[in-house]
Short mmCIF file of C-alpha atoms in Angstrom, two decimals:
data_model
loop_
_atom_site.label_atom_id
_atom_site.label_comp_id
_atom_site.label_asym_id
_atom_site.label_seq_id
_atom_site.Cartn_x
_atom_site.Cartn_y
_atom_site.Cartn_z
CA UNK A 1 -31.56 70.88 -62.29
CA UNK A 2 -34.43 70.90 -60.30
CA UNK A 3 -36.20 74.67 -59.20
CA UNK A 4 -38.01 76.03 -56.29
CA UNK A 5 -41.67 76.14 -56.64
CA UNK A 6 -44.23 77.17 -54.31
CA UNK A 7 -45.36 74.94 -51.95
CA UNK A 8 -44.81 71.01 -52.55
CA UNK A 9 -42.48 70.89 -50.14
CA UNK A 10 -43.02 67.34 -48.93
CA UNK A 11 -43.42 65.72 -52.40
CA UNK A 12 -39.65 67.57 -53.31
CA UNK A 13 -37.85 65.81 -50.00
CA UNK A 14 -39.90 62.28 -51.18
CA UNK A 15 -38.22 62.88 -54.61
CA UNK A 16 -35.05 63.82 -53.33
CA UNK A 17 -35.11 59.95 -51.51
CA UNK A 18 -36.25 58.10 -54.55
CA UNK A 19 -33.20 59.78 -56.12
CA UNK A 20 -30.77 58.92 -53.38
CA UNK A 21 -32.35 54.95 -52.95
CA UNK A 22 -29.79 52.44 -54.72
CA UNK A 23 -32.88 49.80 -55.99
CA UNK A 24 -35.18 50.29 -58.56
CA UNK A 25 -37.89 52.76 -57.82
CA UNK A 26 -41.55 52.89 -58.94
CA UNK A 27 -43.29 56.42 -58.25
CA UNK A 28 -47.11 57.24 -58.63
CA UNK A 29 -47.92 61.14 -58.86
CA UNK A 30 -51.71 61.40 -59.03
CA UNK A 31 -53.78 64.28 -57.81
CA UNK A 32 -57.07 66.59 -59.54
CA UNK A 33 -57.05 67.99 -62.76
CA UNK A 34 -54.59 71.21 -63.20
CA UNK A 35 -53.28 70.70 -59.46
CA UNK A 36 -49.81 70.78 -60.98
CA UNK A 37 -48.56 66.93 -61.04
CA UNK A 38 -46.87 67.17 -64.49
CA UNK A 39 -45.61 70.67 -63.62
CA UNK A 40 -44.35 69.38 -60.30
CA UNK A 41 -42.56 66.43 -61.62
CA UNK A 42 -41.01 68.95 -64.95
CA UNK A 43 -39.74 71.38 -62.55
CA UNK A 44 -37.92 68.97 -60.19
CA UNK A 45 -36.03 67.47 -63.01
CA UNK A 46 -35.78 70.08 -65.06
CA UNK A 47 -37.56 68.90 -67.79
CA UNK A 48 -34.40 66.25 -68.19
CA UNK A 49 -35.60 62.61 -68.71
CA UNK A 50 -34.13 59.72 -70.09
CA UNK A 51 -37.37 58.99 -71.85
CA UNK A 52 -41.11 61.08 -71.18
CA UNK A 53 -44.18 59.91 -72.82
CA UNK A 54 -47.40 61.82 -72.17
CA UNK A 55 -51.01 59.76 -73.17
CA UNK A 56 -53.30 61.53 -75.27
CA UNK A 57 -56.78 61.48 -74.49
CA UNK A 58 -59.62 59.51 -76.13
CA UNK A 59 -56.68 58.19 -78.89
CA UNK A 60 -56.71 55.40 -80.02
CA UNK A 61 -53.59 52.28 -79.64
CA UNK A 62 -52.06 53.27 -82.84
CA UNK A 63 -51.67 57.12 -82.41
CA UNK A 64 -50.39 56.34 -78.78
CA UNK A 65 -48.06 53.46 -80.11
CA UNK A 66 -46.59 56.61 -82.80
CA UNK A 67 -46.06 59.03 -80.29
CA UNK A 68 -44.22 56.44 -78.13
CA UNK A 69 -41.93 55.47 -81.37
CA UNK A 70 -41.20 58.85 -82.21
CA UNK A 71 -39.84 60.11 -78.72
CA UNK A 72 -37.89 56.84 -78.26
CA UNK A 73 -36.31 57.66 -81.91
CA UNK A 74 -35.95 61.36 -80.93
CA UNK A 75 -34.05 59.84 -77.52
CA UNK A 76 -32.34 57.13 -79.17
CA UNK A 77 -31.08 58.83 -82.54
CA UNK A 78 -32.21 55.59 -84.58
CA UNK A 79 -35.14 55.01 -87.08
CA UNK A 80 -36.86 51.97 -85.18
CA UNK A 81 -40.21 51.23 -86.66
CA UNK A 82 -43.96 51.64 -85.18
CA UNK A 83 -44.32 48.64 -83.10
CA UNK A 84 -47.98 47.44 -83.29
CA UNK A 85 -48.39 46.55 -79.40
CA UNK A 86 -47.60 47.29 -76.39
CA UNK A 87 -45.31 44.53 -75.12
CA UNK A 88 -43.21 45.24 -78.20
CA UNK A 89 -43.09 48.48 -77.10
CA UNK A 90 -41.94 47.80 -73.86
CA UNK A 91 -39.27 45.21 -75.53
CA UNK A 92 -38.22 48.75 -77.08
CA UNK A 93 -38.07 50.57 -74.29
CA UNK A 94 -36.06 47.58 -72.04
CA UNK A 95 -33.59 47.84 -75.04
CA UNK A 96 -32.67 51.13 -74.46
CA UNK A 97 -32.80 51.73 -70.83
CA UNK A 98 -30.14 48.74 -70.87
CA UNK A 99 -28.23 51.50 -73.32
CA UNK A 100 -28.05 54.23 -70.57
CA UNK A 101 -25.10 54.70 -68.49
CA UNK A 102 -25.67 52.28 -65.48
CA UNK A 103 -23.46 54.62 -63.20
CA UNK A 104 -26.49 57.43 -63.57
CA UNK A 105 -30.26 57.18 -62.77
CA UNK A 106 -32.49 56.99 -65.24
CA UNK A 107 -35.25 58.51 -65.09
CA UNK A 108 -38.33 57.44 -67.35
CA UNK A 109 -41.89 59.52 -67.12
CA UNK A 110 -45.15 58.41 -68.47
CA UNK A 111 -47.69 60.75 -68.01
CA UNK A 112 -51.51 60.56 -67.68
CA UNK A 113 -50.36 57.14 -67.73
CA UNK A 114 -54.44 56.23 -67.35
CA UNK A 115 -55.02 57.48 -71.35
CA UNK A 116 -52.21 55.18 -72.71
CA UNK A 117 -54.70 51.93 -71.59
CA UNK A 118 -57.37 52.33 -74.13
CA UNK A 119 -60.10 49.66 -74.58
CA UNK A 120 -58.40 46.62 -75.07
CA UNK A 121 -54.62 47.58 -75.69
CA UNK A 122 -53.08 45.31 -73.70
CA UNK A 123 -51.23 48.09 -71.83
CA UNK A 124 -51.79 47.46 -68.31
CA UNK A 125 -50.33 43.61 -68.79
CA UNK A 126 -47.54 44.91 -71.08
CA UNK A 127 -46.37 47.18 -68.54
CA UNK A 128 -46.77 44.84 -65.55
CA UNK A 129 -44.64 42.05 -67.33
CA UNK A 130 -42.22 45.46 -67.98
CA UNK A 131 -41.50 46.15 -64.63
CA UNK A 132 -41.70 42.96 -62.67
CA UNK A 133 -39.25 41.11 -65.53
CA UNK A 134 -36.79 43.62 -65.96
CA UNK A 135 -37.63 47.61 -64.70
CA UNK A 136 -37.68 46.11 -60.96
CA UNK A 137 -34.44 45.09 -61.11
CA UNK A 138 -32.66 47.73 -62.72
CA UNK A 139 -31.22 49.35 -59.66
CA UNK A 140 -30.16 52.82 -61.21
CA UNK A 141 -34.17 53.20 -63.04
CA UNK A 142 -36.75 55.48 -61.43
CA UNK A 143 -40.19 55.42 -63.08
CA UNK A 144 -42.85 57.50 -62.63
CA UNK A 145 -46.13 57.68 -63.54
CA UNK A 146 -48.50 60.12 -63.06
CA UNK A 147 -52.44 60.77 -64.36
CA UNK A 148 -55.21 62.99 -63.59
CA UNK A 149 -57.24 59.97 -63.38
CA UNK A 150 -57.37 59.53 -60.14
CA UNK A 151 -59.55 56.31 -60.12
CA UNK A 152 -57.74 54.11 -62.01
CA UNK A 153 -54.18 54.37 -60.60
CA UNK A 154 -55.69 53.57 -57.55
CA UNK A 155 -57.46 50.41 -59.01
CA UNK A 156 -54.80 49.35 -61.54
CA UNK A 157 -51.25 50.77 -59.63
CA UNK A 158 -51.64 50.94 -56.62
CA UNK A 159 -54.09 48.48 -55.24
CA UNK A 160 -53.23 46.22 -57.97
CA UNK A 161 -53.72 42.52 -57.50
CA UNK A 162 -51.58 41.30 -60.25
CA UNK A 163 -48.32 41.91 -61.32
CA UNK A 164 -47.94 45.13 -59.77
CA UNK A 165 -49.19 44.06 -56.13
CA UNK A 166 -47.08 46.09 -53.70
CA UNK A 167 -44.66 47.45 -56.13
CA UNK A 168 -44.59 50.78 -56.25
CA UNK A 169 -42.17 52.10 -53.92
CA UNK A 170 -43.27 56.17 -53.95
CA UNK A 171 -46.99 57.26 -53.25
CA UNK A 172 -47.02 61.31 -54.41
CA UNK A 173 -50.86 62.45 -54.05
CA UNK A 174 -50.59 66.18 -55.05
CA UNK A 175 -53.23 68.51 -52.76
CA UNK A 176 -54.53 71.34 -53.64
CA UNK A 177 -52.81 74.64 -52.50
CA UNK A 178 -53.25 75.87 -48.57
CA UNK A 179 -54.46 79.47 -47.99
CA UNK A 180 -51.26 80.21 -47.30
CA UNK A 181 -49.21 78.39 -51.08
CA UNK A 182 -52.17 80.27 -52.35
CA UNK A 183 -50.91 83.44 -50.86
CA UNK A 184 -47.43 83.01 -51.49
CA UNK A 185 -48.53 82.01 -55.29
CA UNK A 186 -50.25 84.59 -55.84
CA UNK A 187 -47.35 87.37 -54.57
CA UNK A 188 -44.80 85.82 -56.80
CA UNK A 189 -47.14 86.53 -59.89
CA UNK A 190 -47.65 89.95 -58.17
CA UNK A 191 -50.85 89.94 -57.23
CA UNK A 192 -51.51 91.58 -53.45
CA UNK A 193 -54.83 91.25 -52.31
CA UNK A 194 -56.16 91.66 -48.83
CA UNK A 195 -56.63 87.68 -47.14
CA UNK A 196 -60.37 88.38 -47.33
CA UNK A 197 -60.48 88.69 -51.30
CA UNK A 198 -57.96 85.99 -51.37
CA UNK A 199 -60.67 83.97 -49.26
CA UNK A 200 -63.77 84.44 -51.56
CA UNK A 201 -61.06 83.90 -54.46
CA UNK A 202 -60.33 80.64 -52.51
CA UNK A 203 -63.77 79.94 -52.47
CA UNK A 204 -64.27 79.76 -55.98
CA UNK A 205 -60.73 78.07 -57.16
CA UNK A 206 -59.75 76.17 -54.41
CA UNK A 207 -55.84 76.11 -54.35
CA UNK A 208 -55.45 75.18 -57.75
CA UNK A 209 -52.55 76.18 -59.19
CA UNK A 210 -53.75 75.95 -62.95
CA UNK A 211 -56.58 78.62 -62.22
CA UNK A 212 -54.32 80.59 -59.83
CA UNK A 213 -52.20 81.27 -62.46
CA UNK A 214 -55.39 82.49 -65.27
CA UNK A 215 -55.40 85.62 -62.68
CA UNK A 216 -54.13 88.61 -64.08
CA UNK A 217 -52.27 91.35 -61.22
CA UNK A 218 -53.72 94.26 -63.50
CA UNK A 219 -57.33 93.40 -62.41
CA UNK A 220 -59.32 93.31 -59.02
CA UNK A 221 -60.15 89.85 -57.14
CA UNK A 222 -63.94 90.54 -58.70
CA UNK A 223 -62.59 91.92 -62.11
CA UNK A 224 -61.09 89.09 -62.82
CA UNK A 225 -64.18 86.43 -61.80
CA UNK A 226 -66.10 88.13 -64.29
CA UNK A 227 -63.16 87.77 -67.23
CA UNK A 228 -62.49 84.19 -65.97
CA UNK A 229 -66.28 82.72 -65.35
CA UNK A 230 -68.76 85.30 -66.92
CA UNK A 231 -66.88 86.82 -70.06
CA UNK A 232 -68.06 85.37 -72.71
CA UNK A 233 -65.64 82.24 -74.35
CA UNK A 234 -64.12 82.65 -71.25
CA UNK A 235 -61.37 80.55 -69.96
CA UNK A 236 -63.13 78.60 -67.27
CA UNK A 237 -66.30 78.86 -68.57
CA UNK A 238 -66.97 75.18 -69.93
CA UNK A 239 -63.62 73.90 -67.77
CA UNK A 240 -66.56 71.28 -65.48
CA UNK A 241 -67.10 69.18 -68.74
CA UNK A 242 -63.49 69.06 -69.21
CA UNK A 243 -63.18 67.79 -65.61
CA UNK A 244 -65.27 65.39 -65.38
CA UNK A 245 -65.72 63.53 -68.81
CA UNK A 246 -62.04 63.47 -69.39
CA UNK A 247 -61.53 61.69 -65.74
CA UNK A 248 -64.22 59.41 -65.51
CA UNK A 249 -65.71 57.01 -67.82
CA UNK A 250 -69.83 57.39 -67.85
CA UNK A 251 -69.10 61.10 -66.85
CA UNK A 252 -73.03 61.89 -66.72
CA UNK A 253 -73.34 59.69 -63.63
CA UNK A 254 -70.75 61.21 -61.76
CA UNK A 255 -71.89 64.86 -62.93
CA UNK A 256 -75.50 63.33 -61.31
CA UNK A 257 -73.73 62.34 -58.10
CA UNK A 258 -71.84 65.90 -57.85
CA UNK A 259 -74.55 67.93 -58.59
CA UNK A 260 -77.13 66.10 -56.51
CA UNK A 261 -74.32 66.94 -53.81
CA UNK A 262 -73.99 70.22 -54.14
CA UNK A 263 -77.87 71.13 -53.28
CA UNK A 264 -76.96 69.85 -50.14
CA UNK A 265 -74.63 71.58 -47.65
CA UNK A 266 -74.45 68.75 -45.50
CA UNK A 267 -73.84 66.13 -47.61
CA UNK A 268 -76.31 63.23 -48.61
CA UNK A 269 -75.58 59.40 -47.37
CA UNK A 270 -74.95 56.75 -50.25
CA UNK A 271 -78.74 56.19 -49.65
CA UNK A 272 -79.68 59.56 -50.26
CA UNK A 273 -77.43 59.76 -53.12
CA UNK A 274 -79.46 56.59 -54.59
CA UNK A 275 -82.72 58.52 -54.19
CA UNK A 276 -81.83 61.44 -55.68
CA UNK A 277 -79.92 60.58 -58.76
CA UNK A 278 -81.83 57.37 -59.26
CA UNK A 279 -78.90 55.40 -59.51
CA UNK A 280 -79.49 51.95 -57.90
CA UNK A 281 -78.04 51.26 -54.44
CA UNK A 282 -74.77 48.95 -55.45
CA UNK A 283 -71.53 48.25 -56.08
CA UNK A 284 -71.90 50.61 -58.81
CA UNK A 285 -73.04 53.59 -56.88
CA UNK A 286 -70.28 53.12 -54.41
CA UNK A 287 -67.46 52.91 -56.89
CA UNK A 288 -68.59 56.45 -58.23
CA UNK A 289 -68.50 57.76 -54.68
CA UNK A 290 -65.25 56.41 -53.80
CA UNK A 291 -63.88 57.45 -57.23
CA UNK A 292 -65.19 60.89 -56.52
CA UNK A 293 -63.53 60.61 -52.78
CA UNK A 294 -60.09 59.57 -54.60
CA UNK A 295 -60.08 62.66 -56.74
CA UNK A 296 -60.41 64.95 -54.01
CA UNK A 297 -64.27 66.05 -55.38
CA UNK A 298 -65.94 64.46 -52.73
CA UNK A 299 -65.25 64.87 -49.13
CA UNK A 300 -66.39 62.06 -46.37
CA UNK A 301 -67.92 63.62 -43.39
CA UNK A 302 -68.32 61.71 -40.59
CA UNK A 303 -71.85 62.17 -38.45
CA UNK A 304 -71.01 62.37 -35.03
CA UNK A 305 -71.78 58.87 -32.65
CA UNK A 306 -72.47 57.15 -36.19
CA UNK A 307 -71.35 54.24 -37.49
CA UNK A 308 -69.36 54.36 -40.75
CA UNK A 309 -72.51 53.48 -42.98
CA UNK A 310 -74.29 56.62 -42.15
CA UNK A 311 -71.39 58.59 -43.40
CA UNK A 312 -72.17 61.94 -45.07
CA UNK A 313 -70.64 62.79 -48.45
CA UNK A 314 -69.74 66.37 -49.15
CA UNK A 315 -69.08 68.32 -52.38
CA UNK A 316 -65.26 69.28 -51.81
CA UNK A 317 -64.40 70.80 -55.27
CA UNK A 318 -64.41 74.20 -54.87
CA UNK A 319 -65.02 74.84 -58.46
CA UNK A 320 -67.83 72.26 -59.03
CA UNK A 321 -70.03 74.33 -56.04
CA UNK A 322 -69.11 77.60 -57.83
CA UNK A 323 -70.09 76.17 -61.21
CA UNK A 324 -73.47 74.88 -60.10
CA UNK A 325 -74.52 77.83 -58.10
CA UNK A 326 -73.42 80.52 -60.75
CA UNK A 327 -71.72 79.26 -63.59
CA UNK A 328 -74.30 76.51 -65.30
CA UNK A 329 -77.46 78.80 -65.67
CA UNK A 330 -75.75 82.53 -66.42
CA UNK A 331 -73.86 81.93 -69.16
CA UNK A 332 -74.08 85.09 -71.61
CA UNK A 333 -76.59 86.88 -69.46
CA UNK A 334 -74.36 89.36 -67.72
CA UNK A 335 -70.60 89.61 -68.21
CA UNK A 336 -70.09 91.29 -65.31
CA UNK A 337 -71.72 88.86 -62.86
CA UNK A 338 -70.01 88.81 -59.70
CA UNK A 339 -69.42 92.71 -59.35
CA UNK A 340 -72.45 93.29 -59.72
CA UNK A 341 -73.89 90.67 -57.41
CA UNK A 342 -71.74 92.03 -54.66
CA UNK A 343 -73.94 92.93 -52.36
CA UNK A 344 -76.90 90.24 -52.90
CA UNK A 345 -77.90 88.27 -49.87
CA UNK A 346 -77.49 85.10 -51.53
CA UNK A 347 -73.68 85.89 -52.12
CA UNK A 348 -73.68 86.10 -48.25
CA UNK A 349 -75.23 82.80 -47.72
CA UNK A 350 -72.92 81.44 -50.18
CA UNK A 351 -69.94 82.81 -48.84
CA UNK A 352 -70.58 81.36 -45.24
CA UNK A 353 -71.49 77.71 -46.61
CA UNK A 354 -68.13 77.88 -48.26
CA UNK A 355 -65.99 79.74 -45.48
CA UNK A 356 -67.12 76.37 -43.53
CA UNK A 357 -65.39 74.23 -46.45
CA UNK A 358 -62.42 76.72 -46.27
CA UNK A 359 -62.14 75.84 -42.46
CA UNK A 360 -62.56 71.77 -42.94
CA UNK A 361 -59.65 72.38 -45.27
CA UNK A 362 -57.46 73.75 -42.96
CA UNK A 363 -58.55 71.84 -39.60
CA UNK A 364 -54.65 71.34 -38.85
CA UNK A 365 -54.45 75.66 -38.50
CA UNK A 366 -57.33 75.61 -36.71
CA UNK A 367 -56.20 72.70 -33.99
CA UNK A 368 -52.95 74.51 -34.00
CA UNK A 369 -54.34 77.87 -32.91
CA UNK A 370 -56.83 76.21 -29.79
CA UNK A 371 -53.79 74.46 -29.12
CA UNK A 372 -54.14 71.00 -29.85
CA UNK A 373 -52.25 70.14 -32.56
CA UNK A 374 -50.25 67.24 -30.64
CA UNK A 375 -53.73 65.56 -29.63
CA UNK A 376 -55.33 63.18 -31.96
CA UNK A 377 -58.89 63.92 -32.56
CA UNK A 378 -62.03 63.31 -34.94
CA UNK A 379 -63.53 65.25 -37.20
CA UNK A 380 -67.40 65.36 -37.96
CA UNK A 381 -70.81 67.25 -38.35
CA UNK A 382 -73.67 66.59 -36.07
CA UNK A 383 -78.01 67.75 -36.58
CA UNK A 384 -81.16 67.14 -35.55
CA UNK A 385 -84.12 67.26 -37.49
CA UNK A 386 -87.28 69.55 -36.09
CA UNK A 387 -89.73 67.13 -34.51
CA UNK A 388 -93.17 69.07 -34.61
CA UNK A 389 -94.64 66.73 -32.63
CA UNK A 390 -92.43 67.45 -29.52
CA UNK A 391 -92.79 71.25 -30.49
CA UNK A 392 -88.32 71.00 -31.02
CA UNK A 393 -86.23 73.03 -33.42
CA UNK A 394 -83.83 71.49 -35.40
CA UNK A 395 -80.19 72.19 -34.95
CA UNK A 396 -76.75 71.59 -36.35
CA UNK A 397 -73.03 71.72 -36.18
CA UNK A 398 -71.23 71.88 -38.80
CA UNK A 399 -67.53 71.06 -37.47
CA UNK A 400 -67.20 68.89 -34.30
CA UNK A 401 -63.37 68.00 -33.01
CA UNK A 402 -63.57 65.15 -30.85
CA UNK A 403 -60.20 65.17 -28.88
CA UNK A 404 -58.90 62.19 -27.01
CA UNK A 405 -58.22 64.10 -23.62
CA UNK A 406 -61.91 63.78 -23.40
CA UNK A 407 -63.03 67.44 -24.83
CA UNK A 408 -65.34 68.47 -27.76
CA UNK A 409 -64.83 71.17 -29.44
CA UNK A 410 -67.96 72.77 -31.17
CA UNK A 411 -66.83 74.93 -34.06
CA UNK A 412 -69.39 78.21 -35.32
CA UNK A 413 -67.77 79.12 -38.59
CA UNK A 414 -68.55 83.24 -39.44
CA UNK A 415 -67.29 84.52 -42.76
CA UNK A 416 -68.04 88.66 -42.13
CA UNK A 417 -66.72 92.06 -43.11
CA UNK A 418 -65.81 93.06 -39.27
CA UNK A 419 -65.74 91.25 -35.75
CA UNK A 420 -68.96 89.07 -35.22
CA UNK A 421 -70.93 90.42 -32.80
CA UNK A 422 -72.93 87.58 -30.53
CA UNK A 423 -76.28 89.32 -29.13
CA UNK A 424 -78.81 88.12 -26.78
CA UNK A 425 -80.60 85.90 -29.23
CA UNK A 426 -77.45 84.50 -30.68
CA UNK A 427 -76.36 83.27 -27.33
CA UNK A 428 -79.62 81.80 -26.12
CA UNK A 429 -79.40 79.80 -29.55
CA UNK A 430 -75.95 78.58 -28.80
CA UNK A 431 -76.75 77.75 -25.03
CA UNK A 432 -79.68 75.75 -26.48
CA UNK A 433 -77.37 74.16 -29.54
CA UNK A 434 -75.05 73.01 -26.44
CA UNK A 435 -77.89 71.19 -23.84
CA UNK A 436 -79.56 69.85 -27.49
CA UNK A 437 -76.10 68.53 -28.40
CA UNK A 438 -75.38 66.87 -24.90
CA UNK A 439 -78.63 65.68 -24.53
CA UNK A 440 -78.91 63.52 -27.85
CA UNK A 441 -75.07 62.54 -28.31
CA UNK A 442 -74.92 61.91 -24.29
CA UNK A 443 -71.49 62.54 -24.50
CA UNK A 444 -69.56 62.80 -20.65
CA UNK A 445 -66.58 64.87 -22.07
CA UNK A 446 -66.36 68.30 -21.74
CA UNK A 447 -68.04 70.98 -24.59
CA UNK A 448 -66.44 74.16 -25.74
CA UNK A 449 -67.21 76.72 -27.84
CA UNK A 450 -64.96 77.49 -30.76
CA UNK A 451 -65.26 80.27 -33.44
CA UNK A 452 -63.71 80.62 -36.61
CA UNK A 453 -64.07 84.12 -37.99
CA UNK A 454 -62.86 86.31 -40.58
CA UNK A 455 -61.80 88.86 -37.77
CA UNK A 456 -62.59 87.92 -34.41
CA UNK A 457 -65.71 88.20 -32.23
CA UNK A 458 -66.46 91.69 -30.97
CA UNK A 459 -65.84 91.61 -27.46
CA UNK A 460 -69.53 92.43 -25.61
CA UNK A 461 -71.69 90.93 -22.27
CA UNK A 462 -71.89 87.68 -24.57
CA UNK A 463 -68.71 87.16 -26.37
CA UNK A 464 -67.62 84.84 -23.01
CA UNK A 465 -69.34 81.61 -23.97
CA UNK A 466 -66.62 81.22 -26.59
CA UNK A 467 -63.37 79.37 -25.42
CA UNK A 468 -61.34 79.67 -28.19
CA UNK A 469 -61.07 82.19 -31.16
CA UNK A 470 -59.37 81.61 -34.90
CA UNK A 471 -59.01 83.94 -37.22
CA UNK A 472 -58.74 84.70 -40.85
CA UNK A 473 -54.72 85.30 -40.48
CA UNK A 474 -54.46 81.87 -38.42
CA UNK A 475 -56.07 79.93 -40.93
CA UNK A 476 -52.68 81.57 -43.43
CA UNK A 477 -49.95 80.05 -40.98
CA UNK A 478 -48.08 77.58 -42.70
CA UNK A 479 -49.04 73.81 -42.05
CA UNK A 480 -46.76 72.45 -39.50
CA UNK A 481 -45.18 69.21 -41.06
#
């Protein structure tokens, strides 16, 4: 009997159709770390499967081979004994799904699938001969398989060039929560903070559910950064070597990439990336990145007017960012960190680098506030670098919307404690930002100035160069589907 969660409302109507479909269906779940696949997937069925296995990581063939035994003995009520490979396993398995009731759908769900194929178990061929000899046929069988590791159920489901070429029939990537599931999350457990704190919470977490739900309603929004992140044996507190060694294979390299990445606010190139982490410019290098970009760590930013190879990678993971900036280097030094670090300057700059992340996360609330939600339209970053020769001063944007009725929208993202007030200097800059923008991108479509503020810009003699406001609340509207 499946149960309302929050959020996920998408990935519960996809379900409900593999359900209703009368042919064999093949579902991949894969998302980040503690974004809530397995919980997803428990809730909508119940916790009611006709067989669940769930990989163990860094086991080795044998102890996965015994846990798969033991749950098919637990389903079947028989004594069967370890088989010593995977295809026998399978045999097993085909055995018993043949025993189920034909008239009902059976559901079978291997989780973090990706820990099941250890080095050299034969269990990516085992299951591939599986499904395309037998599962594929068996109208009444949905299987799913899910796994945190993002990277290879891309390589090894679904882009598959073997066996499994084309065959799954279900593609469930799991997002992070919006502001908003955030929101609503966050009242069911009881918790009512104003959208601000929820913000900088944001910030820090992302929308994921797993560290959502660490948050205790008896505490403040800062109260309980410190227990989480600063306390000492505290809950998140070594939670990045978790992520990334138990989802990647040569974990230091992608730890390089990430942390080389989040120095940089506007993202490196793959070149840049080379230089800095001295990892040579190949095939290598760009599997990371595009491993990274599967997971959801890594963000592709387009530059504006740039071809695709000058394409800017951004750190995405909200918790990576916080980790390097705060987390790595203040372990045990002060337990209560961020309360006391309120007020600090750099927790300003921080905040607005990451309000601008917050706002590339929710591009869809902001296009539906101007207005444009029905137009398609690009989304990139644009800068210039100072040329001292010329006696010019650098400039960037950090969110450009490229519509196809021929307007750009340039987006100034303020994260503040009141309405932004624009003075004389601030609007000579943006003038300036505007001619520099038209002048190198040579663009013929109209330019207009949006900002995206906590609460609004203060109306004064130089709020009027900005077209369009969004606020705080509109960035908590729901996601029109």
């Amino acid at each position: 009997m499946k149960k309302k969660i929050i959020g996920r409302t998408r990935e519960y109507a996809r379900l409900d159709k593999c359900m209703r479909e009368e042919t064999a269906q093949l579902v991949l779940v894969y998302g980040r770390r503690r974004v809530g696949k397995t919980f997803l997937i428990n809730q909508y069925y119940g916790n009611s499967f006709s067989f669940k296995l769930t990989g163990a990581y860094n086991k080795p063939k044998v102890d996965q081979l015994l846990a798969f035994i033991n749950e098919l003995n637990r389903k079947s009520h028989k004594k069967i004994p370890t088989p010593t490979n995977w295809t026998d396993a399978f045999e097993l398995l085909r055995e018993y799904i043949e025993e189920q009731d034909p008239e009902k759908k059976c559901v079978v769900f291997f989780d973090e699938m990706p820990w099941l194929d250890t080095h050299k178990s034969g269990f990516l061929s085992a299951f591939e001969y599986f499904w395309n000899d037998f599962g594929s046929s068996v109208d009444n069988l949905v299987f799913i398989v899910c796994g945190s590791a993002t990277s290879w159920l891309v390589d090894n489901i679904e882009h598959n060039k073997g066996g499994l070429f084309n065959r799954q029939t279900c593609k469930l990537f799991l997002e992070p929560f919006s502001l908003a599931e955030t929101e609503e999350y966050l009242i069911s457990k009881g918790i009512r903070w104003s959208r601000y704190d929820i913000t900088e919470c944001y910030m820090i977490m992302g929308g994921i559910p797993y560290y959502l739900s660490l948050l205790d309603k008896e505490m403040s929004y800062l109260q309980n950064i410190d227990y989480l992140f600063f306390r000492k044996t505290a809950e998140l507190w070594d939670e990045f070597d978790h992520l990334y060694n138990t989802l990647f294979a040569q974990g230091e390299n992608y730890i390089s990439v990430v942390y080389e990445l989040s120095k940089k606010k506007n993202g490196l190139t793959r070149e840049d990336i080379s230089k800095a982490t001295g990892l040579a410019l190949n095939g290598v290098l760009s599997k990371i990145i595009k491993n990274l970009v599967d997971s959801g760590f890594v963000r592709e930013n387009p530059f504006f007017g740039k071809k695709k190879k000058d394409t800017l990678y951004q750190l995405a993971d909200y918790y990576s960012s916080f980790y390097f900036n705060y987390i790595r280097d203040n372990k045990g030094r002060d337990e209560h960190y961020w309360s006391n670090t309120l007020d600090a300057p750099a927790r300003k700059t921080w905040a607005g680098n990451m309000f601008e992340q917050v706002c590339k996360d929710h591009i869809s609330q902001i296009k539906q506030k101007i207005g444009i939600l029905g137009i398609l339209s690009t989304e990139s970053s644009w800068f210039v670098k100072a040329d001292k020769k010329l006696g010019t001063a650098g400039t960037q944007i950090d969110l450009i919307i490229d519509r196809r009725d021929r307007v750009i929208n340039l987006c100034e993202m303020k994260f503040s404690l009141s309405e932004y007030a624009i003075d004389k200097d601030y609007d000579e800059k943006l003038r300036k930002r505007i001619e520099t923008f038209r002048k190198n991108s040579k663009t013929k479509k109209a330019v207009q100035i949006v900002f995206v503020t906590t609460y609004g810009v203060e109306s004064n003699q130089y709020s009027g160069i900005v077209q369009k406001q969004v606020t705080l609340d509109d960035l908590f509207k729901a996601k029109e589907i």
